Coordinates of C-alpha atoms in Angstrom, one line a residue:
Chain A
X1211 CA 1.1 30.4 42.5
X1212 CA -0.3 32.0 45.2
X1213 CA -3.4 34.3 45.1
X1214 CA -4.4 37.2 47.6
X1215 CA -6.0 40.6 47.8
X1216 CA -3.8 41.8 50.1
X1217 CA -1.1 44.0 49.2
X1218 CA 2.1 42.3 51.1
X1219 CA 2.5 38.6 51.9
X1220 CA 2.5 37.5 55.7
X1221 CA 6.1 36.0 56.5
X1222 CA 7.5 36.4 52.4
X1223 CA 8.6 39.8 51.3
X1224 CA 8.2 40.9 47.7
X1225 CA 11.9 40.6 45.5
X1226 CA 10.2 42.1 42.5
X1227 CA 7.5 43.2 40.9
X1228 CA 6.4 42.3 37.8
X1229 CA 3.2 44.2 36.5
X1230 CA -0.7 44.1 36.4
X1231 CA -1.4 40.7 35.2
X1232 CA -5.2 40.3 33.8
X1233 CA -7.7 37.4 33.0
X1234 CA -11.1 37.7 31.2
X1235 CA -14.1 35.2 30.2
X1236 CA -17.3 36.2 28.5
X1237 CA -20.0 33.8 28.7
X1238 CA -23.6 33.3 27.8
X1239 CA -26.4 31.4 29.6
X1240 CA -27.7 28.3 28.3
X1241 CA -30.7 29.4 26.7
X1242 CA -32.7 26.4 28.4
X1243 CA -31.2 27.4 31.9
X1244 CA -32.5 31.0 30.9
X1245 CA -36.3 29.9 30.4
X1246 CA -35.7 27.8 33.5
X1247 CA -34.3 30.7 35.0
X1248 CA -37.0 33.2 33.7
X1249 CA -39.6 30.4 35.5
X1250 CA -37.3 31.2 38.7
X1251 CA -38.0 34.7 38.8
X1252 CA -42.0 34.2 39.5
X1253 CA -41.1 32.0 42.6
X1254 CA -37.8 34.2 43.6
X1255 CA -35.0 32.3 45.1
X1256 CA -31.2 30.9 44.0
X1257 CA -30.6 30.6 40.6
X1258 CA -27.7 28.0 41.2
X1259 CA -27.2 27.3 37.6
X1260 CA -26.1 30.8 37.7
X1261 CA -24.0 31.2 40.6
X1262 CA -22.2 27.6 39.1
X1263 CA -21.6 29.1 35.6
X1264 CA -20.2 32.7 37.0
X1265 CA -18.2 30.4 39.8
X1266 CA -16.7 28.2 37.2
X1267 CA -16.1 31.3 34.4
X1268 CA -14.1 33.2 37.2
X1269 CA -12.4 30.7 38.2
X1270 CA -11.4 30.3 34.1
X1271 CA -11.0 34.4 34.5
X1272 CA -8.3 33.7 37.2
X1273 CA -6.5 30.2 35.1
X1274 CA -5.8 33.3 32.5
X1275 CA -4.6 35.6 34.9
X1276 CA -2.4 32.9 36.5
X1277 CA -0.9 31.7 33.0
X1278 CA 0.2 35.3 32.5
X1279 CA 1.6 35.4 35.6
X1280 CA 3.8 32.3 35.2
X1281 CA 4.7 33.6 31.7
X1282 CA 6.3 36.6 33.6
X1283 CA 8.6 34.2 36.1
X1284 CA 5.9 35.2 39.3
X1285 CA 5.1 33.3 42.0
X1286 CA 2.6 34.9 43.6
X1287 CA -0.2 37.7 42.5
X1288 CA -0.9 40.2 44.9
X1289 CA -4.4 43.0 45.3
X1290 CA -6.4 40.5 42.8
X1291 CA -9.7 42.2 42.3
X1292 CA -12.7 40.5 40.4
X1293 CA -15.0 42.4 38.4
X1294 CA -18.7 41.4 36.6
X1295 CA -20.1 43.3 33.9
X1296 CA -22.7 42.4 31.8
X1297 CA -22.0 43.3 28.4
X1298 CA -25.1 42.1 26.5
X1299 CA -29.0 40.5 27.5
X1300 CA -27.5 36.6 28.6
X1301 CA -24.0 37.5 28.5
X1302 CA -21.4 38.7 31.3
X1303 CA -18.0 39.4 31.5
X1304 CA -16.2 38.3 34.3
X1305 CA -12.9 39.6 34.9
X1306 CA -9.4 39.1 37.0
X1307 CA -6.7 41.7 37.9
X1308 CA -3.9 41.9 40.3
X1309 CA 0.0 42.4 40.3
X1310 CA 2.1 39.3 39.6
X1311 CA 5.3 39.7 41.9
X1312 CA 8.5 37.1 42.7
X1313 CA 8.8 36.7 46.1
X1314 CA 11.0 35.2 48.6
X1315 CA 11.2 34.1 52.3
X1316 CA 11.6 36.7 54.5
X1317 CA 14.6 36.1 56.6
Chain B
X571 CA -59.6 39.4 31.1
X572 CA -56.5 36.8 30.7
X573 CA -53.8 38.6 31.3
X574 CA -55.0 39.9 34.5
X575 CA -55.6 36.7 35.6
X576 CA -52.6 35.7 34.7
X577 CA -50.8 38.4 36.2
X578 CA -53.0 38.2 39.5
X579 CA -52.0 33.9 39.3
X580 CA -48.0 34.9 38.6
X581 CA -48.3 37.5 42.1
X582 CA -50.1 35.4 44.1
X583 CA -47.4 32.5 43.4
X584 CA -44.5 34.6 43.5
X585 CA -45.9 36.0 46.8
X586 CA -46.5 32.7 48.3
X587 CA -43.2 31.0 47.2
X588 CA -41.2 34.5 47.7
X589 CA -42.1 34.9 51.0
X590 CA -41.7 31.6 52.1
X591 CA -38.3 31.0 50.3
X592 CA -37.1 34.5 52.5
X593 CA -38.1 33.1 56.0
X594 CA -36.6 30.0 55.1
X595 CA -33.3 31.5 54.0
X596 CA -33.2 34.0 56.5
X597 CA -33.5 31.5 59.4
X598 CA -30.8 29.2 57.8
X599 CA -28.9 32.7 57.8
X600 CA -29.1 33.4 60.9
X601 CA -28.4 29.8 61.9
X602 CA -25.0 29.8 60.0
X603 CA -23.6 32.9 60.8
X604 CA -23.8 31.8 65.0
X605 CA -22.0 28.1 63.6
X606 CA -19.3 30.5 61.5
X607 CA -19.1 33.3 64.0
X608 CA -15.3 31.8 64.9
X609 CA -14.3 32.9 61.6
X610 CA -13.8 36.1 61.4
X611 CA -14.2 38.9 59.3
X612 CA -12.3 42.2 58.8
X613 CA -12.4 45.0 55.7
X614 CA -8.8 46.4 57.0
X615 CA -6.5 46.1 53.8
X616 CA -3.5 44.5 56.0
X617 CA -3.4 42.3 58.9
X618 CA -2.5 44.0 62.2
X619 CA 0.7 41.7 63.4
X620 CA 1.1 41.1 60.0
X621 CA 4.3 38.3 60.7
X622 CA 2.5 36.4 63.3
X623 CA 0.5 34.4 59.8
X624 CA 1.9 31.9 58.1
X625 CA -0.3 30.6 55.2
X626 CA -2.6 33.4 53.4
X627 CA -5.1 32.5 50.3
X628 CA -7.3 33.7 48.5
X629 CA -11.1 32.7 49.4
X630 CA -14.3 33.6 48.0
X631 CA -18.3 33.0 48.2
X632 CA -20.5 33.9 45.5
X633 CA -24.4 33.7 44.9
X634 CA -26.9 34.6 42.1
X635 CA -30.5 35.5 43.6
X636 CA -33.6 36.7 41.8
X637 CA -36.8 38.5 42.6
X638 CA -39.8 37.0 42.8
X639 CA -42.7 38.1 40.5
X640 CA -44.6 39.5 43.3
X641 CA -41.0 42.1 44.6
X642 CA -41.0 43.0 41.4
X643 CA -44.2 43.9 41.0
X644 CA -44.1 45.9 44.1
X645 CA -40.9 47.8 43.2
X646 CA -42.6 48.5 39.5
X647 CA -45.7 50.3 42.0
X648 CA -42.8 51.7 44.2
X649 CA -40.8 53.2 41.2
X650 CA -43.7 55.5 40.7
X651 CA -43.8 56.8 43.8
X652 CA -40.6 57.0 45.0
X653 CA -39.1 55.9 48.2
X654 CA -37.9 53.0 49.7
X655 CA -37.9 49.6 48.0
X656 CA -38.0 47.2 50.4
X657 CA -39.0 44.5 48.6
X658 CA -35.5 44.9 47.1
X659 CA -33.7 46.1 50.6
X660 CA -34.1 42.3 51.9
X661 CA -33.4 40.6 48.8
X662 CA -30.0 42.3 48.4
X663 CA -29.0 41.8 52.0
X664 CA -30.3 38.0 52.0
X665 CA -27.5 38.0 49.2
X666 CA -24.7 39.9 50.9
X667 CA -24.5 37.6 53.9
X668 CA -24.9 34.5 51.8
X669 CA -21.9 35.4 49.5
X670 CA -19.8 36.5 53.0
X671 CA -21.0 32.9 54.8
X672 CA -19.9 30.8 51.3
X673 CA -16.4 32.7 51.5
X674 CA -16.7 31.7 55.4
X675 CA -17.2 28.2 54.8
X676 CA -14.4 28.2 52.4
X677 CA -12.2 30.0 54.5
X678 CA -13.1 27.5 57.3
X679 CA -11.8 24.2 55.9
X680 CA -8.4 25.6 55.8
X681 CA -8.5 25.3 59.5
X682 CA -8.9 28.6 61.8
X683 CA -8.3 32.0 60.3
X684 CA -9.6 35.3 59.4
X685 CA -10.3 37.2 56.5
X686 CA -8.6 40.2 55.8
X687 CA -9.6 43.1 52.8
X688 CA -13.3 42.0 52.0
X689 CA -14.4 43.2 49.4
X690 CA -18.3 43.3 48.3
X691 CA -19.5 43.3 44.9
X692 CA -23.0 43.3 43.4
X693 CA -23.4 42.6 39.9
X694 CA -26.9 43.5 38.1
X695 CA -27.3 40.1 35.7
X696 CA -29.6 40.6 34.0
X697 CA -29.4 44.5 32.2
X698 CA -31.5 44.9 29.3
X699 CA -34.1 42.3 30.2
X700 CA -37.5 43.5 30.8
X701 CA -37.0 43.3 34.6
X702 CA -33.9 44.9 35.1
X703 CA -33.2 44.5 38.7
X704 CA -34.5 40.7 38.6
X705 CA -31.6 38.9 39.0
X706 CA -28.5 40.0 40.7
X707 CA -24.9 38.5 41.6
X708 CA -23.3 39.1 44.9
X709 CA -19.3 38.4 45.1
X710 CA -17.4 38.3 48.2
X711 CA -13.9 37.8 48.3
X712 CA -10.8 38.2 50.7
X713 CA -7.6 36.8 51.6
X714 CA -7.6 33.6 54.6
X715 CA -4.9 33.9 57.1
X716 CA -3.8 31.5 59.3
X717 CA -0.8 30.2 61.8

């Protein structure tokens, strides 16, 4: 499966298109990485428990997109965007979009 | 009596630390982006000579930062006033160019390319706490071409 924000493909050309194809993950802090986190913000600085957990959620975001996208027959998904909202206090959304297309080898 | 002690202990920390912790990033900053200059960076939506690349993929750097007490206490002072906050100002752009230089570094073990349609995204972590601006997320992504 290939993944890109860009709206063609260098050297393939687009056969069909398929439709917006979508992955989501909401997840919540570990409530000790919180206090360790809540220590973090008197000294300022990384929080790379934080930057791990909403790495490996929107990578989970994108598995879900991807899964879609092979349910459709794609091979590729084209324009991905990513999005983070956080929905509640210790809990975000992280979200994937793009357009799931079949594409071929340009000739 | 306490709690302003506390509070003065909790700014004179979050100074020290803060301050230090923002030299020492900037510098490594600065050293990184002359190492990554060769990979470049672009926010055009489509490759000029767009058949010249071979291989494209996705790449992406992210990185979660947080003020220190002391930044936030000066922005609290600075939200009554009005004005610039720069005690913010750096912190956000400390995060910007470490989110574009983690993308870089992906981007770069794929061998030389560039980076088309960057895209920057800054996500507020930590709405509804008591500091609301205290932590934030920084996302960049875009797509790797190469030969």
């Amino acid at each position: 499966m290939l993944l890109t924000n860009l709206e063609v493909v260098p050297g393939r050309r687009v056969v069909e298109h398929l439709g917006l194809v979508q992955g989501s993950t909401v997840r919540a802090k570990h409530a000790g990485k919180d206090i360790l986190a809540g220590i973090k913000n008197v000294f300022g600085g990384e929080l790379r428990a934080y930057t791990d957990l909403l790495q490996e959620s929107r990578e989970e975001a994108i598995e879900r997109m991807v899964a879609q996208a092979q349910a459709l027959n794609a091979n590729a998904v084209l324009n991905v965007r990513f999005s983070t909202s956080s929905v509640a206090q210790g809990a975000a959304e992280l979200f994937a979009y793009g357009t799931a297309v079949r594409l071929e080898d340009a000739p | 009596m306490n709690g302003i002690l506390v509070i003065l202990v909790l700014l004179a920390l979050g100074y020290a630390f803060g301050s230090g912790a923002e030299r020492r990033h900037y510098k490594s900053i600065l050293e990184r982006e002359e190492a990554l200059r060769r990979v470049m960076v672009f926010s055009a939506r489509v490759p000029p000579d767009l058949h010249r690349w071979r291989e494209s993929r996705l790449v992406s750097g992210s990185v979660c930062v947080s003020a220190d007490y002391f930044k936030a206490f000066v922005a609290g002072l600075r939200g009554l006033v009005g004005g610039r906050v720069t005690s913010y100002e750096g912190l956000l752009d400390r995060a910007r160019r470490e989110a574009v230089l983690r993308m870089k570094e992906e981007a770069q073990r794929l061998g030389p390319c560039k980076i088309f349609n960057v895209k920057i995204e800054t996500a507020s972590i930590s709405k509804g706490g008591e500091n609301a601006l205290g932590t934030v997320e920084v996302l960049a992504y875009g797509t790797a071409v190469a030969d």
